[in-house]
PDB file of C-alpha atoms and ligand atoms in Angstrom:
ATOM      1  CA  UNK D 263      61.559  24.210 -34.085  1.00  0.00           C
ATOM      2  CA  UNK D 264      63.712  25.134 -37.612  1.00  0.00           C
ATOM      3  CA  UNK D 265      62.697  24.039 -40.783  1.00  0.00           C
ATOM      4  CA  UNK D 266      65.066  20.959 -41.406  1.00  0.00           C
ATOM      5  CA  UNK D 267      63.702  19.478 -38.089  1.00  0.00           C
ATOM      6  CA  UNK D 268      60.497  19.856 -38.884  1.00  0.00           C
ATOM      7  CA  UNK D 269      60.434  18.661 -42.542  1.00  0.00           C
ATOM      8  CA  UNK D 270      62.581  15.596 -41.036  1.00  0.00           C
ATOM      9  CA  UNK D 271      60.261  15.172 -38.421  1.00  0.00           C
ATOM     10  CA  UNK D 272      56.965  15.439 -40.454  1.00  0.00           C
ATOM     11  CA  UNK D 273      58.696  12.582 -43.183  1.00  0.00           C
ATOM     12  CA  UNK D 274      59.710  10.508 -40.180  1.00  0.00           C
ATOM     13  CA  UNK D 275      55.893  10.143 -39.614  1.00  0.00           C
ATOM     14  CA  UNK D 276      55.071   9.669 -43.079  1.00  0.00           C
ATOM     15  CA  UNK D 277      57.366   7.034 -44.314  1.00  0.00           C
ATOM     16  CA  UNK D 278      58.320   6.309 -48.337  1.00  0.00           C
ATOM     17  CA  UNK D 279      56.549   3.495 -49.717  1.00  0.00           C
ATOM     18  CA  UNK D 280      58.117   0.116 -49.480  1.00  0.00           C
ATOM     19  CA  UNK D 281      59.127   1.092 -45.480  1.00  0.00           C
ATOM     20  CA  UNK D 282      56.100   0.108 -43.778  1.00  0.00           C
ATOM     21  CA  UNK D 283      56.464   0.399 -39.876  1.00  0.00           C
ATOM     22  CA  UNK D 284      52.811  -1.685 -39.643  1.00  0.00           C
ATOM     23  CA  UNK D 285      52.212  -4.914 -41.393  1.00  0.00           C
ATOM     24  CA  UNK D 286      50.160  -5.487 -44.516  1.00  0.00           C
ATOM     25  CA  UNK D 287      50.900  -2.040 -46.309  1.00  0.00           C
ATOM     26  CA  UNK D 288      54.026  -1.268 -48.628  1.00  0.00           C
ATOM     27  CA  UNK D 289      53.263  -3.715 -50.965  1.00  0.00           C
ATOM     28  CA  UNK D 290      56.471  -4.464 -53.654  1.00  0.00           C
ATOM     29  CA  UNK D 291      53.641  -5.685 -55.945  1.00  0.00           C
ATOM     30  CA  UNK D 292      53.129  -3.010 -59.003  1.00  0.00           C
ATOM     31  CA  UNK D 293      49.214  -3.968 -59.568  1.00  0.00           C
ATOM     32  CA  UNK D 294      49.529  -3.484 -63.180  1.00  0.00           C
ATOM     33  CA  UNK D 295      45.584  -2.808 -63.198  1.00  0.00           C
ATOM     34  CA  UNK D 296      46.374  -2.202 -67.311  1.00  0.00           C
ATOM     35  CA  UNK D 297      46.684  -5.886 -67.470  1.00  0.00           C
ATOM     36  CA  UNK D 298      43.443  -6.802 -66.106  1.00  0.00           C
ATOM     37  CA  UNK D 299      41.128  -5.888 -69.211  1.00  0.00           C
ATOM     38  CA  UNK D 300      43.435  -8.548 -71.395  1.00  0.00           C
ATOM     39  CA  UNK D 301      41.530 -11.610 -70.747  1.00  0.00           C
ATOM     40  CA  UNK D 302      44.004 -13.472 -73.064  1.00  0.00           C
ATOM     41  CA  UNK D 303      47.447 -12.147 -71.494  1.00  0.00           C
ATOM     42  CA  UNK D 304      46.070 -12.882 -68.153  1.00  0.00           C
ATOM     43  CA  UNK D 305      45.176 -16.487 -68.931  1.00  0.00           C
ATOM     44  CA  UNK D 306      48.519 -16.816 -70.452  1.00  0.00           C
ATOM     45  CA  UNK D 307      50.116 -15.326 -67.581  1.00  0.00           C
ATOM     46  CA  UNK D 308      48.305 -17.548 -65.275  1.00  0.00           C
ATOM     47  CA  UNK D 309      49.761 -20.653 -66.781  1.00  0.00           C
ATOM     48  CA  UNK D 310      53.337 -19.813 -66.788  1.00  0.00           C
ATOM     49  CA  UNK D 311      56.124 -20.866 -64.969  1.00  0.00           C
ATOM     50  CA  UNK D 312      57.272 -17.385 -63.710  1.00  0.00           C
ATOM     51  CA  UNK D 313      53.259 -16.944 -61.759  1.00  0.00           C
ATOM     52  CA  UNK D 314      53.384 -16.932 -58.211  1.00  0.00           C
ATOM     53  CA  UNK D 315      50.280 -18.110 -56.579  1.00  0.00           C
ATOM     54  CA  UNK D 316      49.626 -17.235 -52.866  1.00  0.00           C
ATOM     55  CA  UNK D 317      46.720 -20.026 -51.334  1.00  0.00           C
ATOM     56  CA  UNK D 318      44.187 -19.218 -49.211  1.00  0.00           C
ATOM     57  CA  UNK D 319      41.319 -20.829 -47.682  1.00  0.00           C
ATOM     58  CA  UNK D 320      39.086 -18.832 -45.466  1.00  0.00           C
ATOM     59  CA  UNK D 321      41.072 -17.251 -42.365  1.00  0.00           C
ATOM     60  CA  UNK D 322      44.154 -20.170 -43.048  1.00  0.00           C
ATOM     61  CA  UNK D 323      46.951 -19.572 -45.198  1.00  0.00           C
ATOM     62  CA  UNK D 324      49.060 -22.196 -47.256  1.00  0.00           C
ATOM     63  CA  UNK D 325      52.670 -22.368 -46.564  1.00  0.00           C
ATOM     64  CA  UNK D 326      55.182 -24.627 -48.306  1.00  0.00           C
ATOM     65  CA  UNK D 327      58.011 -26.190 -45.510  1.00  0.00           C
ATOM     66  CA  UNK D 328      61.394 -25.364 -47.102  1.00  0.00           C
ATOM     67  CA  UNK D 329      63.985 -26.550 -45.046  1.00  0.00           C
ATOM     68  CA  UNK D 330      64.333 -24.087 -42.025  1.00  0.00           C
ATOM     69  CA  UNK D 331      61.928 -21.475 -43.981  1.00  0.00           C
ATOM     70  CA  UNK D 332      57.989 -21.212 -44.872  1.00  0.00           C
ATOM     71  CA  UNK D 333      57.410 -20.284 -48.213  1.00  0.00           C
ATOM     72  CA  UNK D 334      54.120 -18.647 -49.340  1.00  0.00           C
ATOM     73  CA  UNK D 335      54.405 -18.935 -53.306  1.00  0.00           C
ATOM     74  CA  UNK D 336      53.446 -21.781 -55.366  1.00  0.00           C
ATOM     75  CA  UNK D 337      54.018 -22.730 -59.123  1.00  0.00           C
ATOM     76  CA  UNK D 338      50.674 -23.032 -60.744  1.00  0.00           C
ATOM     77  CA  UNK D 339      51.297 -27.015 -60.822  1.00  0.00           C
ATOM     78  CA  UNK D 340      51.469 -26.946 -57.469  1.00  0.00           C
ATOM     79  CA  UNK D 341      48.544 -24.568 -56.612  1.00  0.00           C
ATOM     80  CA  UNK D 342      46.206 -26.532 -59.207  1.00  0.00           C
ATOM     81  CA  UNK D 343      47.421 -29.229 -57.419  1.00  0.00           C
ATOM     82  CA  UNK D 344      45.425 -28.653 -53.448  1.00  0.00           C
ATOM     83  CA  UNK D 345      41.888 -29.584 -54.841  1.00  0.00           C
ATOM     84  CA  UNK D 346      38.406 -27.542 -55.668  1.00  0.00           C
ATOM     85  CA  UNK D 347      39.672 -24.048 -55.987  1.00  0.00           C
ATOM     86  CA  UNK D 348      37.429 -21.262 -55.772  1.00  0.00           C
ATOM     87  CA  UNK D 349      38.417 -17.294 -57.404  1.00  0.00           C
ATOM     88  CA  UNK D 350      42.159 -17.253 -58.741  1.00  0.00           C
ATOM     89  CA  UNK D 351      42.864 -13.307 -58.396  1.00  0.00           C
ATOM     90  CA  UNK D 352      45.312 -11.307 -60.479  1.00  0.00           C
ATOM     91  CA  UNK D 353      47.480  -9.308 -57.446  1.00  0.00           C
ATOM     92  CA  UNK D 354      49.811  -7.809 -60.033  1.00  0.00           C
ATOM     93  CA  UNK D 355      53.840  -8.060 -60.823  1.00  0.00           C
ATOM     94  CA  UNK D 356      56.552  -8.530 -59.000  1.00  0.00           C
ATOM     95  CA  UNK D 357      59.605  -7.724 -60.855  1.00  0.00           C
ATOM     96  CA  UNK D 358      57.700  -8.756 -63.820  1.00  0.00           C
ATOM     97  CA  UNK D 359      57.073 -11.714 -62.131  1.00  0.00           C
ATOM     98  CA  UNK D 360      53.091 -12.361 -61.893  1.00  0.00           C
ATOM     99  CA  UNK D 361      51.532 -13.039 -58.445  1.00  0.00           C
ATOM    100  CA  UNK D 362      47.950 -14.471 -58.089  1.00  0.00           C
ATOM    101  CA  UNK D 363      46.201 -15.313 -55.625  1.00  0.00           C
ATOM    102  CA  UNK D 364      44.270 -18.725 -55.222  1.00  0.00           C
ATOM    103  CA  UNK D 365      41.189 -19.364 -52.904  1.00  0.00           C
ATOM    104  CA  UNK D 366      40.576 -22.758 -51.627  1.00  0.00           C
ATOM    105  CA  UNK D 367      36.855 -24.333 -50.753  1.00  0.00           C
ATOM    106  CA  UNK D 368      36.631 -25.183 -46.996  1.00  0.00           C
ATOM    107  CA  UNK D 369      36.687 -29.129 -47.898  1.00  0.00           C
ATOM    108  CA  UNK D 370      40.118 -28.639 -49.880  1.00  0.00           C
ATOM    109  CA  UNK D 371      41.570 -26.841 -47.038  1.00  0.00           C
ATOM    110  CA  UNK D 372      40.891 -29.656 -44.231  1.00  0.00           C
ATOM    111  CA  UNK D 373      43.140 -32.327 -45.972  1.00  0.00           C
ATOM    112  CA  UNK D 374      45.992 -29.774 -46.299  1.00  0.00           C
ATOM    113  CA  UNK D 375      46.332 -29.975 -42.759  1.00  0.00           C
ATOM    114  CA  UNK D 376      47.887 -33.374 -42.216  1.00  0.00           C
ATOM    115  CA  UNK D 377      50.478 -32.788 -44.956  1.00  0.00           C
ATOM    116  CA  UNK D 378      53.914 -32.876 -43.461  1.00  0.00           C
ATOM    117  CA  UNK D 379      55.193 -30.558 -46.302  1.00  0.00           C
ATOM    118  CA  UNK D 380      52.708 -27.603 -45.765  1.00  0.00           C
ATOM    119  CA  UNK D 381      52.024 -25.087 -42.304  1.00  0.00           C
ATOM    120  CA  UNK D 382      48.332 -23.910 -42.779  1.00  0.00           C
ATOM    121  CA  UNK D 383      48.591 -20.323 -40.534  1.00  0.00           C
ATOM    122  CA  UNK D 384      46.145 -17.473 -40.032  1.00  0.00           C
ATOM    123  CA  UNK D 385      47.229 -13.870 -41.739  1.00  0.00           C
ATOM    124  CA  UNK D 386      47.844 -12.260 -37.579  1.00  0.00           C
ATOM    125  CA  UNK D 387      49.950 -15.314 -36.642  1.00  0.00           C
ATOM    126  CA  UNK D 388      51.853 -14.725 -39.782  1.00  0.00           C
ATOM    127  CA  UNK D 389      52.844 -10.675 -39.140  1.00  0.00           C
ATOM    128  CA  UNK D 390      53.198 -11.197 -35.284  1.00  0.00           C
ATOM    129  CA  UNK D 391      55.593 -14.257 -36.051  1.00  0.00           C
ATOM    130  CA  UNK D 392      57.562 -12.432 -38.794  1.00  0.00           C
ATOM    131  CA  UNK D 393      57.046 -16.358 -40.425  1.00  0.00           C
ATOM    132  CA  UNK D 394      57.765 -15.558 -44.028  1.00  0.00           C
ATOM    133  CA  UNK D 395      60.035 -12.982 -45.573  1.00  0.00           C
ATOM    134  CA  UNK D 396      58.771  -9.596 -44.905  1.00  0.00           C
ATOM    135  CA  UNK D 397      57.690  -8.917 -48.599  1.00  0.00           C
ATOM    136  CA  UNK D 398      54.996 -11.422 -48.942  1.00  0.00           C
ATOM    137  CA  UNK D 399      52.958 -10.622 -46.256  1.00  0.00           C
ATOM    138  CA  UNK D 400      51.203  -7.163 -47.877  1.00  0.00           C
ATOM    139  CA  UNK D 401      50.569  -9.048 -51.154  1.00  0.00           C
ATOM    140  CA  UNK D 402      49.084 -11.734 -48.750  1.00  0.00           C
ATOM    141  CA  UNK D 403      46.608  -9.354 -47.443  1.00  0.00           C
ATOM    142  CA  UNK D 404      45.748  -7.894 -50.790  1.00  0.00           C
ATOM    143  CA  UNK D 405      44.845 -11.748 -51.356  1.00  0.00           C
ATOM    144  CA  UNK D 406      43.150 -12.067 -48.539  1.00  0.00           C
ATOM    145  CA  UNK D 407      41.192  -9.403 -48.800  1.00  0.00           C
ATOM    146  CA  UNK D 408      40.377 -10.060 -52.410  1.00  0.00           C
ATOM    147  CA  UNK D 409      39.359 -13.527 -51.584  1.00  0.00           C
ATOM    148  CA  UNK D 410      37.291 -12.835 -49.170  1.00  0.00           C
ATOM    149  CA  UNK D 411      35.255 -10.637 -51.050  1.00  0.00           C
ATOM    150  CA  UNK D 412      35.380 -12.975 -54.312  1.00  0.00           C
ATOM    151  CA  UNK D 413      33.822 -16.094 -50.998  1.00  0.00           C
ATOM    152  CA  UNK D 414      31.153 -13.412 -50.228  1.00  0.00           C
ATOM    153  CA  UNK D 415      30.057 -11.700 -52.986  1.00  0.00           C
ATOM    154  CA  UNK D 416      28.506 -14.965 -55.223  1.00  0.00           C
ATOM    155  CA  UNK D 417      25.034 -13.082 -55.537  1.00  0.00           C
ATOM    156  CA  UNK D 418      23.863 -10.100 -56.796  1.00  0.00           C
ATOM    157  CA  UNK D 419      22.773  -7.654 -54.319  1.00  0.00           C
ATOM    158  CA  UNK D 420      20.698  -6.361 -57.120  1.00  0.00           C
ATOM    159  CA  UNK D 421      18.614  -8.814 -58.318  1.00  0.00           C
ATOM    160  CA  UNK D 422      19.737 -12.486 -56.600  1.00  0.00           C
ATOM    161  CA  UNK D 423      21.452 -13.953 -59.479  1.00  0.00           C
ATOM    162  CA  UNK D 424      25.015 -15.525 -59.398  1.00  0.00           C
ATOM    163  CA  UNK D 425      27.434 -13.455 -60.711  1.00  0.00           C
ATOM    164  CA  UNK D 426      30.646 -13.738 -62.800  1.00  0.00           C
ATOM    165  CA  UNK D 427      34.173 -12.699 -61.848  1.00  0.00           C
ATOM    166  CA  UNK D 428      35.965 -10.754 -64.253  1.00  0.00           C
ATOM    167  CA  UNK D 429      38.736  -7.924 -64.456  1.00  0.00           C
ATOM    168  CA  UNK D 430      41.100 -10.563 -63.208  1.00  0.00           C
ATOM    169  CA  UNK D 431      38.981 -10.852 -60.120  1.00  0.00           C
ATOM    170  CA  UNK D 432      38.630  -7.187 -59.793  1.00  0.00           C
ATOM    171  CA  UNK D 433      34.857  -7.098 -60.673  1.00  0.00           C
ATOM    172  CA  UNK D 434      31.577  -9.052 -60.283  1.00  0.00           C
ATOM    173  CA  UNK D 435      29.252  -8.827 -63.184  1.00  0.00           C
ATOM    174  CA  UNK D 436      25.555  -9.959 -62.984  1.00  0.00           C
ATOM    175  CA  UNK D 437      24.690 -11.618 -66.023  1.00  0.00           C
ATOM    176  CA  UNK D 438      20.773 -11.157 -64.917  1.00  0.00           C
ATOM    177  CA  UNK D 439      20.626  -7.629 -64.599  1.00  0.00           C
ATOM    178  CA  UNK D 440      24.327  -6.385 -65.911  1.00  0.00           C
ATOM    179  CA  UNK D 441      25.603  -4.547 -62.433  1.00  0.00           C
ATOM    180  CA  UNK D 442      29.011  -4.579 -61.821  1.00  0.00           C
ATOM    181  CA  UNK D 443      29.925  -4.895 -58.227  1.00  0.00           C
ATOM    182  CA  UNK D 444      33.401  -4.177 -57.261  1.00  0.00           C
ATOM    183  CA  UNK D 445      35.493  -5.355 -54.092  1.00  0.00           C
ATOM    184  CA  UNK D 446      34.698  -3.158 -50.810  1.00  0.00           C
ATOM    185  CA  UNK D 447      36.837  -1.913 -48.810  1.00  0.00           C
ATOM    186  CA  UNK D 448      35.285  -0.500 -45.243  1.00  0.00           C
ATOM    187  CA  UNK D 449      37.201   2.596 -43.904  1.00  0.00           C
ATOM    188  CA  UNK D 450      37.091   2.155 -39.851  1.00  0.00           C
ATOM    189  CA  UNK D 451      38.438   4.788 -37.714  1.00  0.00           C
ATOM    190  CA  UNK D 452      40.895   4.167 -35.130  1.00  0.00           C
ATOM    191  CA  UNK D 453      41.910   7.365 -32.812  1.00  0.00           C
ATOM    192  CA  UNK D 454      43.825   8.782 -29.603  1.00  0.00           C
ATOM    193  CA  UNK D 455      41.849  11.271 -27.870  1.00  0.00           C
ATOM    194  CA  UNK D 456      44.308  13.371 -26.573  1.00  0.00           C
ATOM    195  CA  UNK D 457      43.912  16.508 -24.117  1.00  0.00           C
ATOM    196  CA  UNK D 458      47.664  17.706 -23.081  1.00  0.00           C
ATOM    197  CA  UNK D 459      50.154  15.066 -21.686  1.00  0.00           C
ATOM    198  CA  UNK D 460      47.072  12.427 -21.323  1.00  0.00           C
ATOM    199  CA  UNK D 461      45.432  10.662 -24.236  1.00  0.00           C
ATOM    200  CA  UNK D 462      42.571   7.786 -23.764  1.00  0.00           C
ATOM    201  CA  UNK D 463      42.767   3.828 -24.141  1.00  0.00           C
ATOM    202  CA  UNK D 464      39.817   1.450 -24.210  1.00  0.00           C
ATOM    203  CA  UNK D 465      39.836  -2.320 -23.504  1.00  0.00           C
ATOM    204  CA  UNK D 466      37.386  -4.552 -25.467  1.00  0.00           C
ATOM    205  CA  UNK D 467      36.456  -7.523 -23.856  1.00  0.00           C
ATOM    206  CA  UNK D 468      38.013  -9.685 -26.690  1.00  0.00           C
ATOM    207  CA  UNK D 469      41.766  -7.980 -25.673  1.00  0.00           C
ATOM    208  CA  UNK D 470      44.478 -10.368 -24.091  1.00  0.00           C
ATOM    209  CA  UNK D 471      43.603  -9.162 -20.369  1.00  0.00           C
ATOM    210  CA  UNK D 472      46.944  -6.481 -19.935  1.00  0.00           C
ATOM    211  CA  UNK D 473      46.245  -4.820 -23.312  1.00  0.00           C
ATOM    212  CA  UNK D 474      44.516  -1.204 -23.725  1.00  0.00           C
ATOM    213  CA  UNK D 475      44.497   0.304 -27.250  1.00  0.00           C
ATOM    214  CA  UNK D 476      43.115   2.708 -29.133  1.00  0.00           C
ATOM    215  CA  UNK D 477      39.617   3.410 -29.906  1.00  0.00           C
ATOM    216  CA  UNK D 478      37.845   2.459 -32.987  1.00  0.00           C
ATOM    217  CA  UNK D 479      34.729   1.683 -35.042  1.00  0.00           C
ATOM    218  CA  UNK D 480      33.366   1.573 -38.361  1.00  0.00           C
ATOM    219  CA  UNK D 481      32.473   5.162 -40.335  1.00  0.00           C
ATOM    220  CA  UNK D 482      28.994   5.087 -41.316  1.00  0.00           C
ATOM    221  CA  UNK D 483      27.367   6.205 -44.771  1.00  0.00           C
ATOM    222  CA  UNK D 484      27.254   9.971 -44.881  1.00  0.00           C
ATOM    223  CA  UNK D 485      30.344  10.411 -42.587  1.00  0.00           C
ATOM    224  CA  UNK D 486      33.244  12.115 -43.180  1.00  0.00           C
ATOM    225  CA  UNK D 487      36.403  10.861 -41.495  1.00  0.00           C
ATOM    226  CA  UNK D 488      36.462  13.754 -38.763  1.00  0.00           C
ATOM    227  CA  UNK D 489      33.034  13.226 -38.089  1.00  0.00           C
ATOM    228  CA  UNK D 490      33.487   9.332 -37.548  1.00  0.00           C
ATOM    229  CA  UNK D 491      36.058  10.326 -34.974  1.00  0.00           C
ATOM    230  CA  UNK D 492      33.973  12.460 -32.796  1.00  0.00           C
ATOM    231  CA  UNK D 493      31.081  10.005 -32.903  1.00  0.00           C
ATOM    232  CA  UNK D 494      33.040   7.263 -32.226  1.00  0.00           C
ATOM    233  CA  UNK D 495      34.942   8.667 -29.183  1.00  0.00           C
ATOM    234  CA  UNK D 496      31.704  10.538 -27.957  1.00  0.00           C
ATOM    235  CA  UNK D 497      29.678   6.729 -28.466  1.00  0.00           C
ATOM    236  CA  UNK D 498      32.163   4.712 -26.323  1.00  0.00           C
ATOM    237  CA  UNK D 499      33.713   7.010 -24.233  1.00  0.00           C
ATOM    238  CA  UNK D 500      31.130  10.133 -23.486  1.00  0.00           C
ATOM    239  CA  UNK D 501      33.858  12.626 -24.821  1.00  0.00           C
ATOM    240  CA  UNK D 502      33.864  15.584 -26.871  1.00  0.00           C
ATOM    241  CA  UNK D 503      36.289  15.723 -29.411  1.00  0.00           C
ATOM    242  CA  UNK D 504      37.301  19.030 -31.425  1.00  0.00           C
ATOM    243  CA  UNK D 505      40.280  18.901 -34.277  1.00  0.00           C
ATOM    244  CA  UNK D 506      41.226  15.695 -36.001  1.00  0.00           C
ATOM    245  CA  UNK D 507      44.565  15.108 -37.085  1.00  0.00           C
ATOM    246  CA  UNK D 508      45.155  12.442 -39.643  1.00  0.00           C
ATOM    247  CA  UNK D 509      48.032  10.324 -38.848  1.00  0.00           C
ATOM    248  CA  UNK D 510      48.244   7.101 -41.426  1.00  0.00           C
ATOM    249  CA  UNK D 511      46.321   4.114 -42.440  1.00  0.00           C
ATOM    250  CA  UNK D 512      46.405   0.396 -42.800  1.00  0.00           C
ATOM    251  CA  UNK D 513      44.760  -2.266 -44.860  1.00  0.00           C
ATOM    252  CA  UNK D 514      43.613  -4.809 -42.403  1.00  0.00           C
ATOM    253  CA  UNK D 515      42.254  -7.610 -44.470  1.00  0.00           C
ATOM    254  CA  UNK D 516      39.934  -9.093 -41.195  1.00  0.00           C
ATOM    255  CA  UNK D 517      38.256  -8.998 -43.928  1.00  0.00           C
ATOM    256  CA  UNK D 518      38.120  -6.000 -45.257  1.00  0.00           C
ATOM    257  CA  UNK D 519      38.985  -3.073 -43.333  1.00  0.00           C
ATOM    258  CA  UNK D 520      41.018   0.146 -43.936  1.00  0.00           C
ATOM    259  CA  UNK D 521      42.028   1.281 -40.517  1.00  0.00           C
ATOM    260  CA  UNK D 522      42.273   4.988 -40.672  1.00  0.00           C
ATOM    261  CA  UNK D 523      44.450   6.401 -37.687  1.00  0.00           C
ATOM    262  CA  UNK D 524      43.948   9.522 -35.946  1.00  0.00           C
ATOM    263  CA  UNK D 525      45.127  11.966 -33.339  1.00  0.00           C
ATOM    264  CA  UNK D 526      42.022  13.899 -31.846  1.00  0.00           C
ATOM    265  CA  UNK D 527      41.843  16.743 -29.442  1.00  0.00           C
ATOM    266  CA  UNK D 528      39.546  16.005 -26.485  1.00  0.00           C
ATOM    267  CA  UNK D 529      37.806  18.776 -25.466  1.00  0.00           C
ATOM    268  CA  UNK D 530      36.075  17.121 -21.817  1.00  0.00           C
ATOM    269  CA  UNK D 531      37.821  15.137 -18.930  1.00  0.00           C
ATOM    270  CA  UNK D 532      35.060  12.833 -17.926  1.00  0.00           C
ATOM    271  CA  UNK D 533      34.684   9.167 -19.165  1.00  0.00           C
ATOM    272  CA  UNK D 534      31.257   7.585 -19.508  1.00  0.00           C
ATOM    273  CA  UNK D 535      31.737   3.935 -20.665  1.00  0.00           C
ATOM    274  CA  UNK D 536      29.650   2.435 -22.934  1.00  0.00           C
ATOM    275  CA  UNK D 537      29.771  -1.070 -21.835  1.00  0.00           C
ATOM    276  CA  UNK D 538      27.730  -2.368 -24.641  1.00  0.00           C
ATOM    277  CA  UNK D 539      31.135  -1.756 -26.895  1.00  0.00           C
ATOM    278  CA  UNK D 540      34.363  -1.797 -24.390  1.00  0.00           C
ATOM    279  CA  UNK D 541      34.792  -2.748 -20.868  1.00  0.00           C
ATOM    280  CA  UNK D 542      36.805  -0.133 -19.838  1.00  0.00           C
ATOM    281  CA  UNK D 543      38.734   3.323 -20.663  1.00  0.00           C
ATOM    282  CA  UNK D 544      40.659   5.742 -18.683  1.00  0.00           C
ATOM    283  CA  UNK D 545      43.017   8.379 -19.558  1.00  0.00           C
ATOM    284  CA  UNK D 546      46.987   7.506 -19.462  1.00  0.00           C
ATOM    285  CA  UNK D 547      50.265   9.971 -19.536  1.00  0.00           C
ATOM    286  CA  UNK D 548      52.324   9.341 -21.480  1.00  0.00           C
ATOM    287  CA  UNK D 549      55.324   8.177 -19.227  1.00  0.00           C
ATOM    288  CA  UNK D 550      52.764   5.622 -18.388  1.00  0.00           C
ATOM    289  CA  UNK D 551      52.379   4.438 -22.397  1.00  0.00           C
ATOM    290  CA  UNK D 552      56.430   4.797 -22.610  1.00  0.00           C
ATOM    291  CA  UNK D 553      56.438   2.383 -20.153  1.00  0.00           C
ATOM    292  CA  UNK D 554      54.021   0.181 -21.747  1.00  0.00           C
ATOM    293  CA  UNK D 555      55.492   0.697 -25.410  1.00  0.00           C
ATOM    294  CA  UNK D 556      58.310  -0.439 -23.497  1.00  0.00           C
ATOM    295  CA  UNK D 557      56.527  -3.069 -21.664  1.00  0.00           C
ATOM    296  CA  UNK D 558      58.081  -1.887 -18.294  1.00  0.00           C
ATOM    297  CA  UNK D 559      54.799  -0.920 -16.929  1.00  0.00           C
ATOM    298  CA  UNK D 560      54.385  -1.928 -13.042  1.00  0.00           C
ATOM    299  CA  UNK D 561      50.901  -3.166 -13.240  1.00  0.00           C
ATOM    300  CA  UNK D 562      52.053  -4.857 -16.823  1.00  0.00           C
ATOM    301  CA  UNK D 563      49.337  -2.656 -18.780  1.00  0.00           C
ATOM    302  CA  UNK D 564      51.030  -2.981 -22.680  1.00  0.00           C
ATOM    303  CA  UNK D 565      49.633  -1.754 -26.150  1.00  0.00           C
ATOM    304  CA  UNK D 566      49.134  -3.856 -29.350  1.00  0.00           C
ATOM    305  CA  UNK D 567      52.267  -4.954 -30.826  1.00  0.00           C
ATOM    306  CA  UNK D 568      54.271  -3.168 -33.832  1.00  0.00           C
ATOM    307  CA  UNK D 569      52.642  -5.056 -36.473  1.00  0.00           C
ATOM    308  CA  UNK D 570      49.098  -2.739 -35.751  1.00  0.00           C
ATOM    309  CA  UNK D 571      48.652   1.007 -36.273  1.00  0.00           C
ATOM    310  CA  UNK D 572      47.200   1.455 -32.935  1.00  0.00           C
ATOM    311  CA  UNK D 573      50.959   0.748 -31.674  1.00  0.00           C
ATOM    312  CA  UNK D 574      52.539   3.391 -34.069  1.00  0.00           C
ATOM    313  CA  UNK D 575      49.269   6.129 -32.783  1.00  0.00           C
ATOM    314  CA  UNK D 576      50.511   5.729 -29.528  1.00  0.00           C
ATOM    315  CA  UNK D 577      54.143   5.812 -30.391  1.00  0.00           C
ATOM    316  CA  UNK D 578      53.700   8.915 -32.004  1.00  0.00           C
ATOM    317  CA  UNK D 579      51.792  10.751 -28.953  1.00  0.00           C
ATOM    318  CA  UNK D 580      54.345   9.105 -27.104  1.00  0.00           C
ATOM    319  CA  UNK D 581      57.622  10.991 -28.751  1.00  0.00           C
ATOM    320  CA  UNK D 582      55.721  14.068 -29.655  1.00  0.00           C
ATOM    321  CA  UNK D 583      53.092  15.047 -27.557  1.00  0.00           C
ATOM    322  CA  UNK D 584      50.265  17.540 -28.443  1.00  0.00           C
ATOM    323  CA  UNK D 585      52.391  17.980 -31.793  1.00  0.00           C
ATOM    324  CA  UNK D 586      50.596  15.092 -33.125  1.00  0.00           C
ATOM    325  CA  UNK D 587      47.579  17.718 -33.613  1.00  0.00           C
ATOM    326  CA  UNK D 588      49.342  20.237 -35.528  1.00  0.00           C
TER     327      UNK D 588
HETATM  328 ZN1  LIG B1429      21.776  -8.777 -61.064  1.00  0.00          ZN
END
């Protein structure tokens, strides 16, 4: 491969910010973290008529029915009228317009389901169906992840006292022991183990009946990404891996994961399934994967949809073969 082709291939595997191939990343918001310290300034932004609110209660995102379209942004007055809210988080600026996430209590969400001017829908379905304009999907993911963190971290893990949100919602402080708590992101490795023209896909019992996907699991404390990849592959399918190559990552706000996509060089062949984790796993060759991506597999097997990074990890191997490990 000549130099220019090599650069083109690398660029196509690493798209510019703002050109997401999978859902939830590529936000157009400027996070404007410098404003989080300015309590009075943020309060003024939150009340301004330029402010837009994404409203979320648990797994439900609240959307406004606007003729044929669904609009995820509410004014401060509209967001305030939804009943008892939990935290409000400053998400950032979109062309100087402030964007906030507003979390609703579970008992405030229920009555909204009956309203004809609103639609309540989960964030996976929003991405799968393209239910809102694409630019809103990453900030909705940001809002869901951080509001979910607030919902689960009301009390200090150090001393048990109730904590208070500060910094526009990007920290919780404990008034009793003075501990500062920051939002969590949980790293998950998701990988394709490859040997020559073949790779391993598995099936979770939670999957739709025809779907096969990459193996995945949480990175553990004290582990590098490469070590987590090798351990997970070993545990789930009994294969030993050598080289691990990072591919791309994807925020996955269910509730607060970061999917770290990799390809890994399998050094052994015999699959031994851990049945407590997955229901099946086997080798697939590139030609078979191509049919699965195109939804033309003779047995109806499929891969995850393009909203998920797993789709792109598989596609990269179909397109580039073992070069993905270079
Ligand atoms: Zn404390």
